[in-house]
Short mmCIF file of C-alpha atoms in Angstrom, two decimals:
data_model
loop_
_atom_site.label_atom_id
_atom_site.label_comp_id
_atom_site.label_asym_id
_atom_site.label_seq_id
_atom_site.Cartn_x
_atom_site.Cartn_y
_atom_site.Cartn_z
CA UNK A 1 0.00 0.00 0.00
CA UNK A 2 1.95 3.07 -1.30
CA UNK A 3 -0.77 5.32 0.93
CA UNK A 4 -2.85 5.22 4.14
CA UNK A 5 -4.87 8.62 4.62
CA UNK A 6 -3.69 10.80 6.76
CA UNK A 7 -4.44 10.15 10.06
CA UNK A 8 -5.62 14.22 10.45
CA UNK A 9 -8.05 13.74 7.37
CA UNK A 10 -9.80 10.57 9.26
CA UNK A 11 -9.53 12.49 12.29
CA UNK A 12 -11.72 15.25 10.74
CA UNK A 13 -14.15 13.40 8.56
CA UNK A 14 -15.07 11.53 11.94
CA UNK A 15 -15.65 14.89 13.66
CA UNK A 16 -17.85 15.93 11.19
CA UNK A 17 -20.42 13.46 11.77
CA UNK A 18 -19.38 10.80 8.82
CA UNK A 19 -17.90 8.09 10.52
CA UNK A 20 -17.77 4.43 9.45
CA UNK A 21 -21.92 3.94 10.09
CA UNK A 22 -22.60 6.38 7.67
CA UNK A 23 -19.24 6.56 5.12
CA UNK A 24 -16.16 8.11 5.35
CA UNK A 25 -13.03 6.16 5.44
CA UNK A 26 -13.90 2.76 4.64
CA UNK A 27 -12.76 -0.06 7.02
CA UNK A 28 -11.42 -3.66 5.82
CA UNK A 29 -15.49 -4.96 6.13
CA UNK A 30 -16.39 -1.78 4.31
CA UNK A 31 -14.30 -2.69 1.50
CA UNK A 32 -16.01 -6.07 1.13
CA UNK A 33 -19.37 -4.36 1.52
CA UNK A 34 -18.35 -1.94 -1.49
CA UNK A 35 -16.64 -4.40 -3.65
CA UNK A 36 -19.79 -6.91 -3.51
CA UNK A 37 -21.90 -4.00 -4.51
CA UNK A 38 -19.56 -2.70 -7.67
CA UNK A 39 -19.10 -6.17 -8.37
CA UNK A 40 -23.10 -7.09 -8.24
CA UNK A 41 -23.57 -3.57 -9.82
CA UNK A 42 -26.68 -2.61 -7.69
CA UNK A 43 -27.14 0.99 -8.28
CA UNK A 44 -26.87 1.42 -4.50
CA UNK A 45 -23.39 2.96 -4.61
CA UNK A 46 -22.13 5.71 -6.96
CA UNK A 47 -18.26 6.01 -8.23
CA UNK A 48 -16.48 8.87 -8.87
CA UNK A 49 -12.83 8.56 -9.85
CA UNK A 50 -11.18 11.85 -8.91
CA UNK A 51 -7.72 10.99 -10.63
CA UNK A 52 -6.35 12.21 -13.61
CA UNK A 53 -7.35 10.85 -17.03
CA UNK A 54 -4.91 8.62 -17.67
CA UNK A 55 -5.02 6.87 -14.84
CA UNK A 56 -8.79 6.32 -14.79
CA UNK A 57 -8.85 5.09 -18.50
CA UNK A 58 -6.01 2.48 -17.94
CA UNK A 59 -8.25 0.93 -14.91
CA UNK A 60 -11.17 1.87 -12.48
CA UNK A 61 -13.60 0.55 -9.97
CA UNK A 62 -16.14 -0.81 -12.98
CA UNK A 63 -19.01 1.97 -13.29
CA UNK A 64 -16.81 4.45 -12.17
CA UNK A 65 -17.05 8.18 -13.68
CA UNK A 66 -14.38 10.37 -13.91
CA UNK A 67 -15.27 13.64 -12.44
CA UNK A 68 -11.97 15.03 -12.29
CA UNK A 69 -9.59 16.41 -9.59
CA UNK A 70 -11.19 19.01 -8.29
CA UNK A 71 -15.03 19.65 -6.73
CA UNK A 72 -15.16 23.17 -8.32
CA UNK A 73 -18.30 22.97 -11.00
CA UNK A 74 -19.31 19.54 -10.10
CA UNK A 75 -23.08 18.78 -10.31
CA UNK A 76 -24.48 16.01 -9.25
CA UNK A 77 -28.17 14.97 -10.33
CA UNK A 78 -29.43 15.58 -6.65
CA UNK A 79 -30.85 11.95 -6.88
CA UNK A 80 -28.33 11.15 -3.58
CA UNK A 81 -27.39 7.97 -1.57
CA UNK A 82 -23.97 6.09 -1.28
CA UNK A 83 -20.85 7.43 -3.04
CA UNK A 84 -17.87 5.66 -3.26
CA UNK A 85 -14.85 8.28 -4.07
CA UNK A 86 -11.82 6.82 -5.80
CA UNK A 87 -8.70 9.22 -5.32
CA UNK A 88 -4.84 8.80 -5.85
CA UNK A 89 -3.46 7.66 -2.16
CA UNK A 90 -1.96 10.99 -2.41
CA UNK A 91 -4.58 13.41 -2.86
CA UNK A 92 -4.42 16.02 -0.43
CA UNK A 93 -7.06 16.18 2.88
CA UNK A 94 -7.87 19.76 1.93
CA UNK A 95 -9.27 18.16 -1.71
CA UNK A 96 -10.81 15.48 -0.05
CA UNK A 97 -12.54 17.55 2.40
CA UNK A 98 -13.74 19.77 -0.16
CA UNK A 99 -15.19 16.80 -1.84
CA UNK A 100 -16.84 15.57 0.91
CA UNK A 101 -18.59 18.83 1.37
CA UNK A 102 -19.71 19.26 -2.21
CA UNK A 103 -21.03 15.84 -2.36
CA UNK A 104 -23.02 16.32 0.56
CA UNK A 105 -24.71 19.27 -0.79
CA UNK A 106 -26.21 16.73 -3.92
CA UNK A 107 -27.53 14.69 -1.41
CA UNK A 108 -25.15 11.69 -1.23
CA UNK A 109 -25.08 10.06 1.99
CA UNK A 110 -22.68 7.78 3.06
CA UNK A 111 -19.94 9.20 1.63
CA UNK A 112 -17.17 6.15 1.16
CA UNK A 113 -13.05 7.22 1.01
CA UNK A 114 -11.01 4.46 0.35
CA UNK A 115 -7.92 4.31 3.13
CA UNK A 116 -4.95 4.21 0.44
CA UNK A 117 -6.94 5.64 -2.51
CA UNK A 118 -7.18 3.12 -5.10
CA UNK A 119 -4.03 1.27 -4.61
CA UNK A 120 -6.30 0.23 -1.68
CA UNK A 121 -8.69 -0.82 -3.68
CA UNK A 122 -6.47 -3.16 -5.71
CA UNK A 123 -4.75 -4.39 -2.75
CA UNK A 124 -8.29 -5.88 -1.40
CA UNK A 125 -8.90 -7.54 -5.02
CA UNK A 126 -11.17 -4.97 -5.93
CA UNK A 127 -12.66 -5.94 -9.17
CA UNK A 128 -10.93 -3.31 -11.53
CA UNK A 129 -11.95 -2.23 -15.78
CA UNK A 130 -11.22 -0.32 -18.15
CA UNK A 131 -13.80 2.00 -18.35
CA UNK A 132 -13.44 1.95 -22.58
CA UNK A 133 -14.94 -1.49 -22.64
CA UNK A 134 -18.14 0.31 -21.22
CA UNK A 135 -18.41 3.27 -22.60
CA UNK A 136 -20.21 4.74 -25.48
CA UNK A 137 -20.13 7.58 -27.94
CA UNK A 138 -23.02 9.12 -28.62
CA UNK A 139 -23.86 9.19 -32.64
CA UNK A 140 -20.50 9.07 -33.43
CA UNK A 141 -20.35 6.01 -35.06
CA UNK A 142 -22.56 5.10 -38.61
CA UNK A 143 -23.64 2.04 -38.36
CA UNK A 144 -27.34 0.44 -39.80
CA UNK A 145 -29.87 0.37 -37.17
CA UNK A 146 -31.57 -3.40 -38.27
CA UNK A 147 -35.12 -4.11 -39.21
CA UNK A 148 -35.33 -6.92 -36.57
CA UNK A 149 -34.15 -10.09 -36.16
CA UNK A 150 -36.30 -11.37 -39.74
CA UNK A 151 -34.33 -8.90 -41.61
CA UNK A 152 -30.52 -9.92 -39.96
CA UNK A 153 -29.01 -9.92 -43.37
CA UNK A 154 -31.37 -6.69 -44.89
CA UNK A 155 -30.56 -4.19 -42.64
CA UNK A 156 -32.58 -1.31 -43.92
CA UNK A 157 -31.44 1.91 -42.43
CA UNK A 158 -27.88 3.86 -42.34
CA UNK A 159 -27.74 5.73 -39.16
CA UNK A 160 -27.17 8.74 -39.09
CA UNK B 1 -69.80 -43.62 -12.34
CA UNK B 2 -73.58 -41.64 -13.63
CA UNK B 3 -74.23 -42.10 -17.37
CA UNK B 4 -73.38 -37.52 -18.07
CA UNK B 5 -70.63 -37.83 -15.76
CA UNK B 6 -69.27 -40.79 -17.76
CA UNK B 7 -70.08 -39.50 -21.42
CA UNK B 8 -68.23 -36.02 -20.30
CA UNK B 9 -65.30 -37.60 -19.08
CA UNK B 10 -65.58 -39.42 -22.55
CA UNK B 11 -66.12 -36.32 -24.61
CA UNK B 12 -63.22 -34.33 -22.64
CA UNK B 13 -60.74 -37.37 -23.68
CA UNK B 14 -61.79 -37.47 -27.31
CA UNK B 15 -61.41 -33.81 -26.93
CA UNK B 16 -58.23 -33.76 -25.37
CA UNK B 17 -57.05 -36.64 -27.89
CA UNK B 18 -58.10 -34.60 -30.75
CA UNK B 19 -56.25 -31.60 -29.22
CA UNK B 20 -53.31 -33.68 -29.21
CA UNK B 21 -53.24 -34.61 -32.50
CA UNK B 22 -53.19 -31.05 -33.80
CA UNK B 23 -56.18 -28.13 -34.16
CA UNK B 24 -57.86 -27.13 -30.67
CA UNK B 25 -54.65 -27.30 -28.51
CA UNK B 26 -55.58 -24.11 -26.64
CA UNK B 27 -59.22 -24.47 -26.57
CA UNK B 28 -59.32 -27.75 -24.65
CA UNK B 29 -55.94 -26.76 -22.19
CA UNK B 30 -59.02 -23.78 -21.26
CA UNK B 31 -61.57 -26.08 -20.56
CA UNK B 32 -59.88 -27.19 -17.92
CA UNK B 33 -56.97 -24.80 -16.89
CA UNK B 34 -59.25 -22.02 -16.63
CA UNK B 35 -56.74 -19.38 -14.74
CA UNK B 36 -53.76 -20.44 -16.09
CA UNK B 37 -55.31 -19.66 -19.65
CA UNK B 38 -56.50 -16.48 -18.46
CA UNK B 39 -53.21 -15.26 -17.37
CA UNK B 40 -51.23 -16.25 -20.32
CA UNK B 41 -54.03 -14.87 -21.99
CA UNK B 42 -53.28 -11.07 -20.51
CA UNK B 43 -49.62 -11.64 -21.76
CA UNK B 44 -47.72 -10.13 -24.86
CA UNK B 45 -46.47 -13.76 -25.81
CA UNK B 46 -50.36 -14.91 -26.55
CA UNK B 47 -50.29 -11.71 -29.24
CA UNK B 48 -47.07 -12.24 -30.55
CA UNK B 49 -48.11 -12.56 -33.81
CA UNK B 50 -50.87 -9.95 -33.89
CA UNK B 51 -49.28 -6.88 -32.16
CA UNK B 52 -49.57 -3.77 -34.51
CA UNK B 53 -45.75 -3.60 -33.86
CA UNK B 54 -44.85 -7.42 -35.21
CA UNK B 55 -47.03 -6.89 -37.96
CA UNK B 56 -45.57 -3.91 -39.63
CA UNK B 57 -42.21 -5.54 -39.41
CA UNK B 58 -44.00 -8.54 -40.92
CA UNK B 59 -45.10 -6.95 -43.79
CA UNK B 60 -42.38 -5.08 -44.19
CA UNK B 61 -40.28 -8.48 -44.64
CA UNK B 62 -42.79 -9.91 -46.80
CA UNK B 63 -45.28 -11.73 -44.52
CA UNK B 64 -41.79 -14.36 -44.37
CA UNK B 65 -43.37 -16.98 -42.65
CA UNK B 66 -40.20 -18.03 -40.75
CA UNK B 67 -40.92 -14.81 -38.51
CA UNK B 68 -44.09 -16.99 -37.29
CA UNK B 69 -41.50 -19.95 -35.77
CA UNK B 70 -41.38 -18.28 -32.80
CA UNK B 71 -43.99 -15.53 -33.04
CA UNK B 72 -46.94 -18.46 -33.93
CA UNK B 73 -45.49 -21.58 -33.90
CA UNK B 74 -48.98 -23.36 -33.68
CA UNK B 75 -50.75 -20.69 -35.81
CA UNK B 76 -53.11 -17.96 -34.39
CA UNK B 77 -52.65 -14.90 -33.02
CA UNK B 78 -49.28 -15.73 -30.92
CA UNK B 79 -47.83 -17.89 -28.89
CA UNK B 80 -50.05 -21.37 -27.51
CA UNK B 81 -49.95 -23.73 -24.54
CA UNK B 82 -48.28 -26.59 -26.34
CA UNK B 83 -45.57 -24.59 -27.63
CA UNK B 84 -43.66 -23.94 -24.70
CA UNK B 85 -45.64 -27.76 -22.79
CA UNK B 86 -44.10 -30.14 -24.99
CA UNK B 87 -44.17 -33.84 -24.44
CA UNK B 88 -46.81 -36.33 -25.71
CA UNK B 89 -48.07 -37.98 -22.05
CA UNK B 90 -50.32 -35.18 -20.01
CA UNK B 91 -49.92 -34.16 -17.63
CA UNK B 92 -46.71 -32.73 -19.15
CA UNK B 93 -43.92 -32.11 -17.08
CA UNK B 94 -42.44 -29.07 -15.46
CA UNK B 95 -41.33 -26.44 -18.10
CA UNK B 96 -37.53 -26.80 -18.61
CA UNK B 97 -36.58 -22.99 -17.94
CA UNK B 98 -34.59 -21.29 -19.63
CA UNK B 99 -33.89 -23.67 -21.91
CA UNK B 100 -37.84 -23.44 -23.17
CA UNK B 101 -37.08 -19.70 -23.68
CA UNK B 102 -34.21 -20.54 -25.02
CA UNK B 103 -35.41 -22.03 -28.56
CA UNK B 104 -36.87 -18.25 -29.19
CA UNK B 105 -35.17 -15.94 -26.74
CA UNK B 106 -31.94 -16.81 -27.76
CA UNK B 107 -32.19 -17.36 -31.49
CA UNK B 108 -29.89 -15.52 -33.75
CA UNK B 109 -29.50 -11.97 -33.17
CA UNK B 110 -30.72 -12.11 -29.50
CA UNK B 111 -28.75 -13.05 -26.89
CA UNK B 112 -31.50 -12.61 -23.84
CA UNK B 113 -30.94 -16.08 -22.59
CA UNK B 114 -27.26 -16.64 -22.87
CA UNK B 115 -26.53 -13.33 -21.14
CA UNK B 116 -28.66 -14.52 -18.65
CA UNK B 117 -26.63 -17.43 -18.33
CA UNK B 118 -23.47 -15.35 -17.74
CA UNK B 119 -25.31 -13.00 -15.63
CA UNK B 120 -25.09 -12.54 -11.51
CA UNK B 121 -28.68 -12.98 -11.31
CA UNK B 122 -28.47 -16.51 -12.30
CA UNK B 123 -25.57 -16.84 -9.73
CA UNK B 124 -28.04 -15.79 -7.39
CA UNK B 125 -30.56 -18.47 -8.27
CA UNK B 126 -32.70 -16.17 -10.22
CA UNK B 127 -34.96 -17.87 -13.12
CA UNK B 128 -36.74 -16.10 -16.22
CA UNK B 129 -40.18 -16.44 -13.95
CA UNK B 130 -38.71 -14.51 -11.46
CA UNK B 131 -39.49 -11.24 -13.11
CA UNK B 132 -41.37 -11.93 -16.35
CA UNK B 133 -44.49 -13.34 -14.67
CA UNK B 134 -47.36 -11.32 -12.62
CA UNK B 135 -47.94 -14.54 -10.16
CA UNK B 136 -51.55 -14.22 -8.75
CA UNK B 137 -52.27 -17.34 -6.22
CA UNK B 138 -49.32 -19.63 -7.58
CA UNK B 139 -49.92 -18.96 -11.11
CA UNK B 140 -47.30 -18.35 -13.24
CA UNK B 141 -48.71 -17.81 -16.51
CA UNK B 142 -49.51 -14.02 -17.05
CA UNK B 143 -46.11 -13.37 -18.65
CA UNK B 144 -44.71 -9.74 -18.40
CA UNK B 145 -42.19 -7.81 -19.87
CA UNK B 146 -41.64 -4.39 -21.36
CA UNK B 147 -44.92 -3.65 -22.97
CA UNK B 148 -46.24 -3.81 -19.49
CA UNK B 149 -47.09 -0.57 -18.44
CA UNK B 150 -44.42 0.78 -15.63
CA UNK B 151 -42.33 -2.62 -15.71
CA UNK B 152 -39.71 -0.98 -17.76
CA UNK B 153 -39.16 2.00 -14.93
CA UNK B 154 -38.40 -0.76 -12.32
CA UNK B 155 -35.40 -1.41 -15.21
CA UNK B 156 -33.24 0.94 -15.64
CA UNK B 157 -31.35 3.99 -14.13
CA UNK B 158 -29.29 6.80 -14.32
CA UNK B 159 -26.98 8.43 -12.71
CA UNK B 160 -25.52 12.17 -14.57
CA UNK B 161 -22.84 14.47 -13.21
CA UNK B 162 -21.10 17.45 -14.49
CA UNK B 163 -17.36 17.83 -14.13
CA UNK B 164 -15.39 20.58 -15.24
CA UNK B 165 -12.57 19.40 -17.62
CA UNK B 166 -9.89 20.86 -19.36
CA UNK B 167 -12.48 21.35 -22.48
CA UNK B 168 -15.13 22.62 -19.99
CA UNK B 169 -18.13 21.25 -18.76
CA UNK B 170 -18.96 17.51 -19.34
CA UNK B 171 -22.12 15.36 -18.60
CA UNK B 172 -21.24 11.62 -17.56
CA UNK B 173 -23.89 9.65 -17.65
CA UNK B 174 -23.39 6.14 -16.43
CA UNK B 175 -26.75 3.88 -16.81
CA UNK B 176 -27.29 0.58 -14.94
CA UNK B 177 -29.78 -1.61 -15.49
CA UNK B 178 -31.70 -4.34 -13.00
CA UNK B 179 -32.34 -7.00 -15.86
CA UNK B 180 -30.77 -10.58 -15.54
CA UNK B 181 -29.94 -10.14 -19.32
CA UNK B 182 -28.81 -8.01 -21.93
CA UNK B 183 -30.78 -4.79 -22.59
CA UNK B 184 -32.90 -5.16 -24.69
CA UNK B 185 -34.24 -8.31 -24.42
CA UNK B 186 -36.01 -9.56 -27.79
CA UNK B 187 -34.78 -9.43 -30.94
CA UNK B 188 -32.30 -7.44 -32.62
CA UNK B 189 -34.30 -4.54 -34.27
CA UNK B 190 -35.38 -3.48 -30.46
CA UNK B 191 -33.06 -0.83 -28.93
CA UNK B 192 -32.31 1.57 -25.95
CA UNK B 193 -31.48 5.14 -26.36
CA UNK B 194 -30.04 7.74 -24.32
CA UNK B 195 -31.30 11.34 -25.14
CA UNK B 196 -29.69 13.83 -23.85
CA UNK B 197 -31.00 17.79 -24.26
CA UNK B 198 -29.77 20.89 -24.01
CA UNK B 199 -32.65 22.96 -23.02
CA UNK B 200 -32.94 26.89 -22.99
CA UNK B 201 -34.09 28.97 -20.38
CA UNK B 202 -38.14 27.77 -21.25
CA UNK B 203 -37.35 24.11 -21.73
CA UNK B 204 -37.12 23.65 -25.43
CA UNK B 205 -34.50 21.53 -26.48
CA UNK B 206 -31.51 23.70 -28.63
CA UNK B 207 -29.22 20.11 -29.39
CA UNK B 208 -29.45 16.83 -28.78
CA UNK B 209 -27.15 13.60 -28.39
CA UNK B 210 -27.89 10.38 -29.11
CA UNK B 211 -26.38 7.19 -27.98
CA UNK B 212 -27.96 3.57 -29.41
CA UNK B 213 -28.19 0.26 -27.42
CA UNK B 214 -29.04 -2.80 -29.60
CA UNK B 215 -27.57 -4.61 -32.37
CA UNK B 216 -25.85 -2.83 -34.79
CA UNK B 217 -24.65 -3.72 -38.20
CA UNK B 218 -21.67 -1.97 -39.93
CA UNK B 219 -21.52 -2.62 -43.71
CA UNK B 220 -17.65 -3.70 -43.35
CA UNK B 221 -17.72 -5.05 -39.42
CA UNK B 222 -20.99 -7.35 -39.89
CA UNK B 223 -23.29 -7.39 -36.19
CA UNK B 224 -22.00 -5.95 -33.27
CA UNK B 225 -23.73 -6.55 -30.01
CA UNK B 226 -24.34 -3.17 -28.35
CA UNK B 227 -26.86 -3.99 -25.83
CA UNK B 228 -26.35 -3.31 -22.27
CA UNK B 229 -24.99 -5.65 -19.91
CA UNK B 230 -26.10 -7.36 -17.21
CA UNK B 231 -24.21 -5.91 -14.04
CA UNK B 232 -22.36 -3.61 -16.03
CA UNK B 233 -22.36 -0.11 -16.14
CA UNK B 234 -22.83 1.76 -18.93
CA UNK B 235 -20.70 5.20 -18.93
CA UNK B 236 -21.58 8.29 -22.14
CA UNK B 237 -19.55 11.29 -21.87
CA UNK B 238 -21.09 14.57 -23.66
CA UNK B 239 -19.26 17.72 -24.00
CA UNK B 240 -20.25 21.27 -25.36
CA UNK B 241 -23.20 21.40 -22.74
CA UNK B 242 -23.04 25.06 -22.83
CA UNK B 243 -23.96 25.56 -26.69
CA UNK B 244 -26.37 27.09 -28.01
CA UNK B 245 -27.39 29.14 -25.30
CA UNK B 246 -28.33 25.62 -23.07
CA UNK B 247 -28.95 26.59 -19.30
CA UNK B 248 -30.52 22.84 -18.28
CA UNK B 249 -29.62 18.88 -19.32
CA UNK B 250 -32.31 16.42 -19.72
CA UNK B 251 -31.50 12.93 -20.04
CA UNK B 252 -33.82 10.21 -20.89
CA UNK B 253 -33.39 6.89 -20.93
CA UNK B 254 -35.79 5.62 -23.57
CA UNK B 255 -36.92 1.98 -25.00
CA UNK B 256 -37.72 1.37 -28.27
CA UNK B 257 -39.96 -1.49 -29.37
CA UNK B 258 -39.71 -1.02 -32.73
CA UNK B 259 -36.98 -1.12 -35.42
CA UNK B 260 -35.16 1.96 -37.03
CA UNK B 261 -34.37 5.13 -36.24
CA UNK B 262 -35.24 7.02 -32.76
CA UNK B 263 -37.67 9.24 -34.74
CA UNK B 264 -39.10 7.58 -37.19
CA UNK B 265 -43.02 8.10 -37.29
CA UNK B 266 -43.46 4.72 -36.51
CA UNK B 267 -41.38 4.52 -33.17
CA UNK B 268 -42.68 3.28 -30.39
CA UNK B 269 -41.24 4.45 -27.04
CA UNK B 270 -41.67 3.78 -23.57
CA UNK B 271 -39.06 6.44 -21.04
CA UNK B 272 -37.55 4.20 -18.18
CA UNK B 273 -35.94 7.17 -16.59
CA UNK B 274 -35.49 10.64 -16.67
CA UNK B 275 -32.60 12.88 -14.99
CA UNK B 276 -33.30 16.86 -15.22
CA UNK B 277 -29.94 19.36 -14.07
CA UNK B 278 -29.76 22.97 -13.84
CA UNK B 279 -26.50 24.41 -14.95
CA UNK B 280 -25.35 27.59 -12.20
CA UNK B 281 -26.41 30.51 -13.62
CA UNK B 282 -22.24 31.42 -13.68
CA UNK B 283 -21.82 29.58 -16.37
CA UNK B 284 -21.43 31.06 -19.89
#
């Protein structure tokens, strides 16, 4: 584990009410909790991936989004609930905190930081994906939007 | 044994013998499974093959009669009792699911059953039943499925966010879906579409960005299977939000029962969820 949060970033996401019950720094059962949801994909939990680019398109938490380093701008869709937040091991408390606040304000309660960032996450055999095999381009593509299944080899339409 | 009692016994085994040999299959499974009939009776399978929807892509293909395998296989106006109840000696035995669903469910160009195979839900000891049927007192024959009314919003979901990148503002959408199988089910001209909208400051849409899930066939690649997963999620980025004087993003996740384009006259949609966001007033 390159990382373990700093102990003065746990210290204040427990004083502000977010302790392991509801979120914050996930403990070892936590991490089983989370990785049987991403791994059933139930909706229940939401993932952001805070890191760069790069790093999120060579591997994620599957159904991860990448939203980017920083919380400035960020909308969520106000629809709440658990939030998982995947961040470098790195990241700063200040950034985290910061998060933490702005996800609160969309509604999402618990709020779930991994203790390591997502080296973490690998070390507990985290299921992890390249988020290319699941993503999609809108339009971008032409391709022939078939008939139906009696027409498989008379595709009628060119799209767009 | 009373002489009537004995001569309708009589006539119900003729009957049922005569059912057995071909015409009046369904008729004399009613006479005596009365609710059971009535159920299937309610479902979308018993109208397969008279649905305004299957008939226009009949016609369109020529009345082929190789579309009624699996849309009529006894004739009528869908799917009957003995088509899915096979097996000479009655009572017949317990349907073999999925492998009855199977022999039209997963024919070519639909994968419904062998994603369900592959699927967590099976892993979980889930069967076809376990959602497609409206069980009322133990029976299991009033078959559902998307043309239910509402069954499609217990489906799918989304989940948007904007996040300011380098190029500015951009709406991830990631959609997840509850189905033990691909998405869409059915065959291949079904799809599901993501709309998203930029809407002005009185809600009319200024752009628009589509993204199709389905089968898709590329005149050099041949098929591609772009349905949605089972326990995957599905992740569209959009960029630009801003243009055209946008102040608001609707996305809509949308089904599509019939084949073609998203706005052809002839579409038939059903929304399975629907995320509105308000951009800051800040922004350009």
């Amino acid at each position: 584990m390159k990382y373990a949060l700093p102990l003065a970033v746990m210290v204040m996401m427990f004083s502000a009410g977010i302790g392991v019950a509801g979120g914050g720094v996930a403990t070892l059962s936590e991490f089983g909790f989370l990785i049987e949801q991403v791994k059933k994909n139930t909706g229940e939990v939401y993932v952001i991936d805070l890191r760069d680019r790069a790093a999120y398109l060579s591997g994620t938490v599957p159904g991860a989004v990448h939203v980017g380093p920083s919380p400035d701008g960020y909308i969520g869709d106000g629809r709440g609930g658990a939030v998982l937040v995947i961040a470098d091991g790195d990241t700063s408390a200040d950034i985290l905190e910061a998060w933490h606040d702005r996800l609160v304000t969309f509604g999402h309660d618990p709020i779930y930081f991994l203790e390591g960032g997502f080296a973490s996450w690998v070390n507990h055999d985290g299921p992890v994906k390249s988020p290319v095999d699941t993503s999609a381009v809108p339009g971008k593509f032409p391709f022939i939007i078939p008939r139906g299944l009696c027409e498989m080899n008379t595709p009628a339409k060119v799209y767009p | 044994m009373k002489w009537g009692t004995w001569l309708a016994a009589a006539l119900s085994g003729l009957i049922w013998n005569s059912a057995l040999a071909g015409e009046g299959v369904q008729s004399s499974c009613e006479g005596c499974h009365i609710e059971a009939a009535a159920a299937f009776g309610r479902s979308a399978m018993s109208r397969a093959a008279s649905t305004s929807t299957f008939l226009a892509e009949w016609k369109h293909k020529g009345e082929d009669k190789a579309c009624l395998a699996c849309h009529a296989p006894s004739g009528g106006a869908g799917v009957q009792c003995r088509d899915c109840h096979v097996g000479s000696d009655h009572p017949f035995s317990k349907l073999d699911v999925p492998n009855v669903c199977a022999s039209c469910h997963d024919a070519p160009g639909e994968l419904t059953v062998r994603s369900f195979l592959r699927s967590e839900a099976l892993k979980d000891g889930y069967g076809c039943l376990d959602c497609h049927t409206e069980s009322r007192g133990g029976d299991v024959h009033d078959i559902t499925g998307p043309s239910r009314a509402e069954f499609l919003t217990r489906v799918g979901r989304l989940r948007v966010s904007v996040a300011t990148g380098p190029q500015g503002d951009v709406a991830v959408v990631s959609i997840s879906h509850s189905a033990g199988h691909a998405l869409p089910g059915g065959t291949s001209g079904r799809a599901v579409w993501l709309v998203v909208e930029g809407l002005d400051d009185v809600g009319v849409a200024v752009w628009r960005a589509l993204t199709r899930f389905g089968w898709e066939y590329a005149s050099d690649g041949g098929w591609t299977d772009k349905t949605l997963k089972p326990n995957r999620t599905a992740i569209v980025e959009i960029g630009d939000l801003h243009r055209a004087g946008a102040r608001k993003l609707r996305t809509s996740l949308v089904y599509q029962f019939t084949a073609g384009e998203y706005d052809a006259p002839e579409a038939v949609h059903e929304q399975m969820d629907q995320v509105e966001i308000s951009f800051p007033s800040t922004k350009p």
